[in-house]
Tab-separated table of C-alpha atoms and ligand atoms in Angstrom:
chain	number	residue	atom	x	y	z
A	23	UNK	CA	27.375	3.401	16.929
A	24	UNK	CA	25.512	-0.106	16.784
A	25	UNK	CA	26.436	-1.257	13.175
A	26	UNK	CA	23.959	-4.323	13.443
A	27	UNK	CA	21.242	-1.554	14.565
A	28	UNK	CA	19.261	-0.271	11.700
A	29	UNK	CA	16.231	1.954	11.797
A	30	UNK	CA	13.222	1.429	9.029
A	31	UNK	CA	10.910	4.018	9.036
A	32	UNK	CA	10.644	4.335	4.892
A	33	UNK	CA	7.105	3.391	3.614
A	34	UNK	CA	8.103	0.124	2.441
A	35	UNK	CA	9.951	-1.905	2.720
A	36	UNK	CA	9.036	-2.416	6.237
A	37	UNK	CA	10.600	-4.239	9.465
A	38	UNK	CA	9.578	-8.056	10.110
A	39	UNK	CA	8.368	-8.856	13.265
A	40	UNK	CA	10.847	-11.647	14.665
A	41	UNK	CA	8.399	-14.084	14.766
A	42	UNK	CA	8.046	-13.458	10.811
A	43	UNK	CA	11.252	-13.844	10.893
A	44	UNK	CA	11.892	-17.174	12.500
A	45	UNK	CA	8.633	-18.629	10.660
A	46	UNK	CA	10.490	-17.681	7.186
A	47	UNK	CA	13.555	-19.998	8.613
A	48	UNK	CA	11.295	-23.120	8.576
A	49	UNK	CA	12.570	-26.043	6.493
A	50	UNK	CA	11.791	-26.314	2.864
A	51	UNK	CA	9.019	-28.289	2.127
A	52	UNK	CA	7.661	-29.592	-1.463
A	53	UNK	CA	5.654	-27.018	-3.120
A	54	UNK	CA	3.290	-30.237	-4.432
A	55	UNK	CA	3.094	-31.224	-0.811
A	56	UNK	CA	0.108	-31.864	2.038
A	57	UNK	CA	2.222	-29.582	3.599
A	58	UNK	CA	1.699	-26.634	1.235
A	59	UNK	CA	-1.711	-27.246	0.282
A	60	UNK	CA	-2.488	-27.396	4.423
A	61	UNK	CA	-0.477	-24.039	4.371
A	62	UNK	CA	-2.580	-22.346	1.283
A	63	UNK	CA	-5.613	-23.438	2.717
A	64	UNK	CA	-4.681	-21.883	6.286
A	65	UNK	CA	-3.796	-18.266	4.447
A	66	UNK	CA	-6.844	-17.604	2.275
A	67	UNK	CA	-9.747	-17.479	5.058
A	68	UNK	CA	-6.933	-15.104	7.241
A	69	UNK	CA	-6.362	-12.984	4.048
A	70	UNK	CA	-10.070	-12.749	2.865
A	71	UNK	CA	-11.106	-9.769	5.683
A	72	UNK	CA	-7.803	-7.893	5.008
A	73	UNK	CA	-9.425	-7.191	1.366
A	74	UNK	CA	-12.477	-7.205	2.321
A	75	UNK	CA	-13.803	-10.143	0.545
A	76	UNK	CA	-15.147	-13.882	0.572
A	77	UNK	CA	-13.328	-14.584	-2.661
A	78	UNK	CA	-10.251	-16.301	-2.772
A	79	UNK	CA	-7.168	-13.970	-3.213
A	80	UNK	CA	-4.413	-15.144	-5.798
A	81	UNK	CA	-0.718	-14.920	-4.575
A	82	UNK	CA	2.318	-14.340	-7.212
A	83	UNK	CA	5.714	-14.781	-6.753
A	84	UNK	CA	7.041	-10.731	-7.501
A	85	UNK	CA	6.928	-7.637	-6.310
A	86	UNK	CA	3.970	-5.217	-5.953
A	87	UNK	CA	4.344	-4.046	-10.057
A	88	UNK	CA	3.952	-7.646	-10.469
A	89	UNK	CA	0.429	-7.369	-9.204
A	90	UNK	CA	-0.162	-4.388	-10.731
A	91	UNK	CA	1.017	-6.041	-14.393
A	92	UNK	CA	-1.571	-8.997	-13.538
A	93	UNK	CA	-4.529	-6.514	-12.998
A	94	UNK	CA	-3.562	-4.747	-16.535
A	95	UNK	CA	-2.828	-7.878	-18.862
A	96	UNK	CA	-6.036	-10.058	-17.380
A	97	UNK	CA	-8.427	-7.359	-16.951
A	98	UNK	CA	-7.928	-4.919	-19.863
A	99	UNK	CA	-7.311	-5.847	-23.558
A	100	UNK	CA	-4.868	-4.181	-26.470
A	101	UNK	CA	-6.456	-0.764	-27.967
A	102	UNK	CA	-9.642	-0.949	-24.813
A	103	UNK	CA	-9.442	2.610	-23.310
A	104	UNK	CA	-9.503	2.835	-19.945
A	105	UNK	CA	-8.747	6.029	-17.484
A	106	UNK	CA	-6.041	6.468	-15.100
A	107	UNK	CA	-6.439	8.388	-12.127
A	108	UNK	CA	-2.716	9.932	-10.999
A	109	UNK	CA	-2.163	11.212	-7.749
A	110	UNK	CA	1.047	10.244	-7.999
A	111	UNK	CA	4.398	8.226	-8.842
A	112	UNK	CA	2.218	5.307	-8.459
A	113	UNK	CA	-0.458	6.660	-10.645
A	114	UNK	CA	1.915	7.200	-13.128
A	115	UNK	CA	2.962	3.447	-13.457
A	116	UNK	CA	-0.553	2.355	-13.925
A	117	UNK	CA	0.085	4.831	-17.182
A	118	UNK	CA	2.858	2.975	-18.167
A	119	UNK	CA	1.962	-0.415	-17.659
A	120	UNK	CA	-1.465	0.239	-19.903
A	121	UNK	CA	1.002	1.811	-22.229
A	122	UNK	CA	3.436	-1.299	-22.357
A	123	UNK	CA	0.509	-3.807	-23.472
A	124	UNK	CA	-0.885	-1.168	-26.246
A	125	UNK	CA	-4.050	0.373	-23.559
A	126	UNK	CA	-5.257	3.470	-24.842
A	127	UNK	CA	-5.154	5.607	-21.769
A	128	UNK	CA	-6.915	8.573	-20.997
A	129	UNK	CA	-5.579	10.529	-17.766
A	130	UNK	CA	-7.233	12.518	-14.656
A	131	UNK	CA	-4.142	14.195	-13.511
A	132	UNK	CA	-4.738	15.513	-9.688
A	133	UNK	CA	-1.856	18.135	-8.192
A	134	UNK	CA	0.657	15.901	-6.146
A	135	UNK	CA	-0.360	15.746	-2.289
A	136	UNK	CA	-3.944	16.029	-3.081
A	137	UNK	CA	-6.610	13.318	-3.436
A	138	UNK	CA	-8.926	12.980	-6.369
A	139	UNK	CA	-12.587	14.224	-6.279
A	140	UNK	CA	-14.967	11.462	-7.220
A	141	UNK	CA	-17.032	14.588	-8.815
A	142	UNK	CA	-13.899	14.426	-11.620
A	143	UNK	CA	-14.606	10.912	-12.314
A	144	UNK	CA	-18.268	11.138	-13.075
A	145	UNK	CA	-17.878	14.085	-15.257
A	146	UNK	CA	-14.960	12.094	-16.853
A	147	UNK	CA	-17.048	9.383	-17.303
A	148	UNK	CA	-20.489	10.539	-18.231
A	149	UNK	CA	-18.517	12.378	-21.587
A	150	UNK	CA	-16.501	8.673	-21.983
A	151	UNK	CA	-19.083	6.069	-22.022
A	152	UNK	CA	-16.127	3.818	-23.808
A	153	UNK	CA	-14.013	3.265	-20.910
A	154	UNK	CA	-13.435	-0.342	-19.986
A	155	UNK	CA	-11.617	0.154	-16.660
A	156	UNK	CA	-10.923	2.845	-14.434
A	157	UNK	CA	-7.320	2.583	-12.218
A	158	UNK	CA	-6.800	4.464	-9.366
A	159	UNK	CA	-4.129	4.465	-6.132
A	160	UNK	CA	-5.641	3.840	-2.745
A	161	UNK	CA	-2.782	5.038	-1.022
A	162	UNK	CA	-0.289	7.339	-2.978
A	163	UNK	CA	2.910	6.527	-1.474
A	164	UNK	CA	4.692	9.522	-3.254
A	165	UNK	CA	2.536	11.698	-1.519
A	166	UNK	CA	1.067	10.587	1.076
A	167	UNK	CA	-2.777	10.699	-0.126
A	168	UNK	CA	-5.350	8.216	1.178
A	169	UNK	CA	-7.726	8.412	-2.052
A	170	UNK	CA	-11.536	7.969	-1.324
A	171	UNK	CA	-11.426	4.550	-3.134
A	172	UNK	CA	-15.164	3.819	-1.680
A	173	UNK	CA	-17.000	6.695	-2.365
A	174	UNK	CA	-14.550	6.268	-6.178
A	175	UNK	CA	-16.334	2.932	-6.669
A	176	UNK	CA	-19.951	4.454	-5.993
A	177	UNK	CA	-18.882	7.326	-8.338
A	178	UNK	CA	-17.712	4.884	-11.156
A	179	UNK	CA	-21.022	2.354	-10.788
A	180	UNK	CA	-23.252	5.296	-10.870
A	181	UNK	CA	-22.325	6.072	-14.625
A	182	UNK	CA	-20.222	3.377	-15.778
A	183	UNK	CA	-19.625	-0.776	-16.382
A	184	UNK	CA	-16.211	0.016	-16.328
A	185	UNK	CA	-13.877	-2.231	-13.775
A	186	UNK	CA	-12.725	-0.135	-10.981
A	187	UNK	CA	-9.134	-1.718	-10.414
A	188	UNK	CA	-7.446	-0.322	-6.951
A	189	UNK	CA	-3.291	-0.392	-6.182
A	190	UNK	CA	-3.396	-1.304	-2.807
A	191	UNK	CA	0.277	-1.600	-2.293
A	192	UNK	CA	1.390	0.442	0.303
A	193	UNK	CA	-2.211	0.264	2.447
A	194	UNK	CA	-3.921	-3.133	2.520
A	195	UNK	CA	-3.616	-4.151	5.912
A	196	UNK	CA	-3.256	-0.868	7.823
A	197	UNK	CA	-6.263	0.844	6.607
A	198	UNK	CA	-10.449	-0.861	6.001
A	199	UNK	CA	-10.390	-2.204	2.552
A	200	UNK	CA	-14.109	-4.105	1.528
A	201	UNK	CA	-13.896	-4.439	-1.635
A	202	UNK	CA	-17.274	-7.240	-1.989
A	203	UNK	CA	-19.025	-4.421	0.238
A	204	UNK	CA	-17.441	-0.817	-1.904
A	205	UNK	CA	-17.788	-2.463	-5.619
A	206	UNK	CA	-13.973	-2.638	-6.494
A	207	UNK	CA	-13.421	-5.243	-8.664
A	208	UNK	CA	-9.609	-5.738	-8.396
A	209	UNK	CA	-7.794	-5.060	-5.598
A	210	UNK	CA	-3.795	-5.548	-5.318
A	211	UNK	CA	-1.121	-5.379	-2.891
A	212	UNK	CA	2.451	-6.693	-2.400
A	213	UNK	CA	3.870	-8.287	1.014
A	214	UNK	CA	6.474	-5.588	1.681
A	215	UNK	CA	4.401	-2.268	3.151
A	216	UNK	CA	1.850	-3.090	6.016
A	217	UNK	CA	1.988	-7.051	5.706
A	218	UNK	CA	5.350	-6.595	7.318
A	219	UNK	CA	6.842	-9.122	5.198
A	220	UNK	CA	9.738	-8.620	2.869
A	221	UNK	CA	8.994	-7.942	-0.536
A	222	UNK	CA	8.045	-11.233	-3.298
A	223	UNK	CA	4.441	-11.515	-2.625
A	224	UNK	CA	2.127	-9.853	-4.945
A	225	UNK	CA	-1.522	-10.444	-4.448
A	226	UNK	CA	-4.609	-9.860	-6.323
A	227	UNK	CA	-8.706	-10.041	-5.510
A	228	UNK	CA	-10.875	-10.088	-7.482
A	229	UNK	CA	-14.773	-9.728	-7.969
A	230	UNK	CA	-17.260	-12.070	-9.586
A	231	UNK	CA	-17.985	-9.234	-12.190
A	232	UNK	CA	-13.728	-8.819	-12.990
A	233	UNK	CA	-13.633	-12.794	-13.095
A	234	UNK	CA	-16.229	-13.024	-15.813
A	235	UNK	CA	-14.586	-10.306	-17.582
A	236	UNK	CA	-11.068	-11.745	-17.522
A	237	UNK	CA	-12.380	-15.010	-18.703
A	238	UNK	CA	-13.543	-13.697	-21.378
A	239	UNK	CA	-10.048	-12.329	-22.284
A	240	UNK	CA	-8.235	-14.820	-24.420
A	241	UNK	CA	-4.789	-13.184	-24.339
A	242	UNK	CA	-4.375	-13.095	-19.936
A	243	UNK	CA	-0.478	-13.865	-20.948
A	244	UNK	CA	1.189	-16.799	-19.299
A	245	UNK	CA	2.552	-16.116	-15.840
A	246	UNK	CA	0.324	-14.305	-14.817
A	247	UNK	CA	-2.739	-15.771	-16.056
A	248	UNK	CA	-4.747	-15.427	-13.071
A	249	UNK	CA	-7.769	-17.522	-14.179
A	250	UNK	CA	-4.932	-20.231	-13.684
A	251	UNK	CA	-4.147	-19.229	-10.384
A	252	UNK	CA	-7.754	-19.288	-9.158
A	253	UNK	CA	-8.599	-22.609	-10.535
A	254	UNK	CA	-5.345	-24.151	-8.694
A	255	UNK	CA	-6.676	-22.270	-5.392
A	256	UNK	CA	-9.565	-24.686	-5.545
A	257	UNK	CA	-7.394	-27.151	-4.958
A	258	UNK	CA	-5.127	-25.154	-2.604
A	259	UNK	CA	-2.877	-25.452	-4.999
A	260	UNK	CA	-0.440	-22.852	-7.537
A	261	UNK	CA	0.094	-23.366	-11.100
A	262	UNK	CA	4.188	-22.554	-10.363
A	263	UNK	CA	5.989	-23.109	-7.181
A	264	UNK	CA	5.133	-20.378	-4.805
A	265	UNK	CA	7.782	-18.434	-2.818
A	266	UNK	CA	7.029	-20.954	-0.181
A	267	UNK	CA	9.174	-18.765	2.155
A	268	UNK	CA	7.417	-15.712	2.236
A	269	UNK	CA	4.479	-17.748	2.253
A	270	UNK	CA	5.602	-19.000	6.114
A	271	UNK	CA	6.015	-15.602	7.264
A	272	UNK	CA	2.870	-14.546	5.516
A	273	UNK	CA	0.781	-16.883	7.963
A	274	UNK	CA	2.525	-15.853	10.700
A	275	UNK	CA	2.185	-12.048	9.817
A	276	UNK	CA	-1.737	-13.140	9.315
A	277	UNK	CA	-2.056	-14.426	12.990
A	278	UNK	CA	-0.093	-11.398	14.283
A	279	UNK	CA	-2.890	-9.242	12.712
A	280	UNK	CA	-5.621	-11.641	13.941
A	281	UNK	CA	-4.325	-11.284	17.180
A	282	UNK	CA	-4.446	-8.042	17.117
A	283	UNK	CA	-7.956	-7.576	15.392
A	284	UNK	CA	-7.817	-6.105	12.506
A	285	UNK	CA	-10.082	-3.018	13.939
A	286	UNK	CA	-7.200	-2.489	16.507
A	287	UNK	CA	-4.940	-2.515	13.555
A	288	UNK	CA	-6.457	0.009	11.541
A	289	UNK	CA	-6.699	2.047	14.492
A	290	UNK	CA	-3.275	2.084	15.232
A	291	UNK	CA	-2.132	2.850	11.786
A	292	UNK	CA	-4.620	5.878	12.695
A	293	UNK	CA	-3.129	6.449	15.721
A	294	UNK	CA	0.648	6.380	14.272
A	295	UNK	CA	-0.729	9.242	11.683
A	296	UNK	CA	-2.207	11.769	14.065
A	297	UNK	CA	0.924	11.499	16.317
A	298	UNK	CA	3.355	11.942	13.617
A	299	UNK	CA	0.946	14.899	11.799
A	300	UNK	CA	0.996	16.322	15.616
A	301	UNK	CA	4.542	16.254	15.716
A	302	UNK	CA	5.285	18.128	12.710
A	303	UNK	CA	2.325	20.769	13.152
A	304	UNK	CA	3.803	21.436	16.864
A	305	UNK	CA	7.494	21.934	15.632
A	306	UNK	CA	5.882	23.978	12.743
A	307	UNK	CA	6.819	22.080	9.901
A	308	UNK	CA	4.558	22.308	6.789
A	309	UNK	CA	3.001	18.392	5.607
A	310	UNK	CA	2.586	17.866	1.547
A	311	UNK	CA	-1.012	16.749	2.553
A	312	UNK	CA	-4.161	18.151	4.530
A	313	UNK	CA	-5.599	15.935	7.280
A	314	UNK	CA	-8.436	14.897	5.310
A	315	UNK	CA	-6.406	13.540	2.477
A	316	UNK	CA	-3.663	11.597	4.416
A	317	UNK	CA	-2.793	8.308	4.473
A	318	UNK	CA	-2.807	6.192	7.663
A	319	UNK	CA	0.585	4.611	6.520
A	320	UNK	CA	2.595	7.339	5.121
A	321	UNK	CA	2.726	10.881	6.231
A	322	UNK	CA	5.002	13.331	3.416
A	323	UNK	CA	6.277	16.568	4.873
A	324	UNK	CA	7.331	19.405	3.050
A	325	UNK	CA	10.246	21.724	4.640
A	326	UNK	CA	10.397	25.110	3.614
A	327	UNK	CA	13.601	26.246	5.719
A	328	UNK	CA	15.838	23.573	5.371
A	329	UNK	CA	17.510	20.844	3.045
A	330	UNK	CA	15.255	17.748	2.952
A	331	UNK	CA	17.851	15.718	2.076
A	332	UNK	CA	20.936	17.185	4.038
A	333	UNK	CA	18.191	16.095	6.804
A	334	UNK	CA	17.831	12.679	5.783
A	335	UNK	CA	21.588	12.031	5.287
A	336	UNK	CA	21.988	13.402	9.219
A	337	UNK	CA	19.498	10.709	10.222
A	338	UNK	CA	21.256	7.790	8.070
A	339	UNK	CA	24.585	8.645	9.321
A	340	UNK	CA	24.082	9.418	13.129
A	341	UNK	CA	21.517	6.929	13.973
A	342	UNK	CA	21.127	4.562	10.729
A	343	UNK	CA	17.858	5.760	10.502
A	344	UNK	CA	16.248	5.920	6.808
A	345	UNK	CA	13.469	7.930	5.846
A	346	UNK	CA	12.326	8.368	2.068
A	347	UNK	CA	13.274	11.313	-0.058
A	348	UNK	CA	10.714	12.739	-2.704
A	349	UNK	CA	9.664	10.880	-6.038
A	350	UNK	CA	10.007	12.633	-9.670
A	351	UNK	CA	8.364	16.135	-9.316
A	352	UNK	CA	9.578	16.419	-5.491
A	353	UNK	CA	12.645	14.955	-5.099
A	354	UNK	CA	14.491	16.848	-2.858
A	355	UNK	CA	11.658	19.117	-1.865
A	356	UNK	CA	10.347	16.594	0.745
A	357	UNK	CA	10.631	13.413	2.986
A	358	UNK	CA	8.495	10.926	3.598
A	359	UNK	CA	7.895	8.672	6.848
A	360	UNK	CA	6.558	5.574	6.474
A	361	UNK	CA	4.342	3.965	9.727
A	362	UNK	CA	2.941	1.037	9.025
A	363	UNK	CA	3.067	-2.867	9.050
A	364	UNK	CA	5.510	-3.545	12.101
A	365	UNK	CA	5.372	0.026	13.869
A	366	UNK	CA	4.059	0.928	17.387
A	367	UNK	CA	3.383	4.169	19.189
A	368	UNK	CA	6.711	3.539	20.435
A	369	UNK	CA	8.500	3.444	17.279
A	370	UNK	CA	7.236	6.750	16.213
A	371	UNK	CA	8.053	8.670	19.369
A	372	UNK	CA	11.288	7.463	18.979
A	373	UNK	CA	11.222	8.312	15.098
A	374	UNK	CA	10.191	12.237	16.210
A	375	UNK	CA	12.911	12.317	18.930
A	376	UNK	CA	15.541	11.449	16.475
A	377	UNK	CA	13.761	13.557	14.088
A	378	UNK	CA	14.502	16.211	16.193
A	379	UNK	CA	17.817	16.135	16.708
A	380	UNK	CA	18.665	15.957	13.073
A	381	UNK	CA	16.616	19.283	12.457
A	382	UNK	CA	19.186	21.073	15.246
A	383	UNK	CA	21.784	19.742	13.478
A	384	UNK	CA	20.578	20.949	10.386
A	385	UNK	CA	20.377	24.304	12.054
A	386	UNK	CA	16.846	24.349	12.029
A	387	UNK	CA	15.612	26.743	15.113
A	388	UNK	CA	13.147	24.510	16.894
A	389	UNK	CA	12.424	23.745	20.316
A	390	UNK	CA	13.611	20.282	21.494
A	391	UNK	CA	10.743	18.097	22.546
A	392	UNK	CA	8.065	20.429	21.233
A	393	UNK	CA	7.077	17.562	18.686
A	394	UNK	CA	7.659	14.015	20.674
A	395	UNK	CA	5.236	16.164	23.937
A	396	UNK	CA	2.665	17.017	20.554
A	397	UNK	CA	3.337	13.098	20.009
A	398	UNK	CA	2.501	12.217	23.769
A	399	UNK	CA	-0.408	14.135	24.348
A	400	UNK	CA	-2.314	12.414	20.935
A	401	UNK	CA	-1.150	9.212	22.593
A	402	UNK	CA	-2.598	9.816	25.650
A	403	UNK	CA	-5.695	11.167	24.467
A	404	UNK	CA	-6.445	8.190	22.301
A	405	UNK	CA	-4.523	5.475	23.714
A	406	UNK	CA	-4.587	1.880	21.903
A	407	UNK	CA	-6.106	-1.299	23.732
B	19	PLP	C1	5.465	-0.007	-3.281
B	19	PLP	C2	4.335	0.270	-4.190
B	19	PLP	C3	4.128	-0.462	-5.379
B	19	PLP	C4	4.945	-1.631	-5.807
B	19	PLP	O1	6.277	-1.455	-5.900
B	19	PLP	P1	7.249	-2.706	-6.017
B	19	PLP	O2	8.574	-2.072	-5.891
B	19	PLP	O3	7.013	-3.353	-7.309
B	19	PLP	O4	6.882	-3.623	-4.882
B	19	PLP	C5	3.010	-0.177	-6.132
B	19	PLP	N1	2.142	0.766	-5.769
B	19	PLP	C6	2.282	1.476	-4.642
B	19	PLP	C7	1.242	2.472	-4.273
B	19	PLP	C8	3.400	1.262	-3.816
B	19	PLP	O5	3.536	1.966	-2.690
């Protein structure tokens, strides 16, 4: 066994590419610096078509709750009610978040694996002209849901002046986001998932109508009062030193994905779905979510006839492989792989080969190869430039 060998397939966080790596190793520089500035000023115009946007996108030092905090505390005040639409574990924070700064929030509860109906929100909506925001998950990592955040926004402008406010995390980056062009007014992601950068980036875009409406909150709390951050940005500039860092792999993860195109990279992420769903509908294996609903990024299965996580722990010990076990409701009922940011057709045939050797040797009858040839032929059907 290669104990310097690790395999990364959970849905976040994600490998680095090595040139992220090496560009993260750069000397320190002063975060008050030409240097910096030159570096801020590089990022935004690369960043601005991953969100779908020509407004400059703030960057926090934190995690991807971080971001999600920011959206709550700028956009929303104490005792507005907003609604929360949970698909999810990641819906569910959105609940508690609103909850820790006093939000009064009203819920549309969907069954785990499945995606919300935009039909839910307008009724919702048209009965709750009070709402202030609506929050919803663009791609439900617990579950492995790809919710319709475009036709969402349509829904939401059709009957309300609510903000729509999107959590981004584990799909900016690996599947379209235009947020100027859909009407979502904040859109937020972290560095760790398909930026294929290690997590302590949180970032946050927003529209003109969700600028107005945050300065117009007086209590946007301190760190992350994001009115501050965008007036620094004007001067390519932050109001606290950055995680300069991250932000060196972050331009270097930008001009992998410009290199690429981002097309090409959304159609990979597409690609890496339909060969893992292939795999697991040839070896017979039910998935948590239909092929309309699922995520480019994340793909949830759900075993009927053998331990999910007797599985993973085969994986982790034989090949150092990790693969993500349920959240709340349906932990230990399924396991999710993660394909996104820094993962290649390559990656997952490898991923379903080793897959498949952990199911024989959870004594799982299957037919060895059955789901890497499933694998092959989507691959060679649709190919990638
Ligand atoms: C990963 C993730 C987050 C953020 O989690 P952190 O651990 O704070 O980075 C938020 N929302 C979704 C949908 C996620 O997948």
């Amino acid at each position: 066994m290669l104990f310097d060998q690790t395999i990364l397939r959970i849905p976040g966080p994600t490998p680095i590419p090595p040139s992220v790596e090496r560009a993260m190793n750069a000397p320190m520089v002063g975060h008050r610096s030409s240097e910096t500035s030159d570096l801020i000023r590089a990022i935004q115009p690369k960043l601005q078509p991953i969100f779908g946007t020509n407004q400059d996108v703030v960057i926090l030092a934190g995690s991807g709750t971080a971001a999600l905090e920011a959206a709550v505390v700028n956009a929303v005040r104490p005792l507005d009610e907003v609604l929360v639409i949970v698909t999810g574990a990641f819906g569910a924070r959105f609940v508690d978040i609103c909850m820790a700064y006093g939000i009064r929030v009203h819920q549309l509860q969907v069954a785990w694996g499945k995606a919300i109906d935009p039909k839910e929100v307008i009724g919702f909506l048209e009965h709750h002209k009070e709402i202030s925001a609506v929050f919803a998950t663009y791609c439900e990592t617990s579950t492995g849901v790809l919710n319709p955040v475009e036709e969402l926004a349509k829904a939401i402008r059709s009957v309300s002046d609510g903000l729509f406010i999107v959590d981004g995390v584990s799909c900016v980056g690996g599947v379209p986001a235009k947020m100027d062009e859909w009407g979502i007014d904040l859109l937020v992601t972290g560095s760790q998932k398909a930026l294929m950068l290690p997590a302590g980036l949180a970032f946050v875009a927003m529209s003109n109508r969700a600028l107005k409406r945050i300065q117009a909150n007086p209590n946007r709390g301190f760190y992350f009062d994001l009115i501050k951050y965008r007036t620094n940005l004007e001067n390519n500039t932050t109001p606290f030193t950055p995680a300069l860092s991250l932000l060196f792999g972050l331009e270097q993860a930008l001009n992998l994905i410009e290199q690429e195109g981002l097309e090409n990279v959304y159609r990979r992420h597409s690609l890496l779905m339909d060969m893992t769903r292939s795999a697991f509908h040839a070896l017979q294996i039910p998935l948590l979510t239909s092929d309309e609903d699922a995520s480019p990024t994340v793909t949830a299965v759900r075993p009927v006839d053998f331990d999910a996580e007797e599985f993973r722990k085969v994986l982790k010990q034989e090949f150092r492989m990790s693969i993500a076990g349920g959240q709340g409701h349906l932990k230990g009922d399924i396991f999710r792989i993660g394909h996104m940011g820094y993962c290649s057709p390559a990656d997952v045939l490898q991923t379903i080969g080793l897959v498949e050797i952990a199911l024989v040797k959870v004594g799982k009858p299957i037919e060895l190869g059955k789901g890497v040839a499933a694998a092959q032929r989507i691959y060679l059907e649709r190919g990638m430039k």
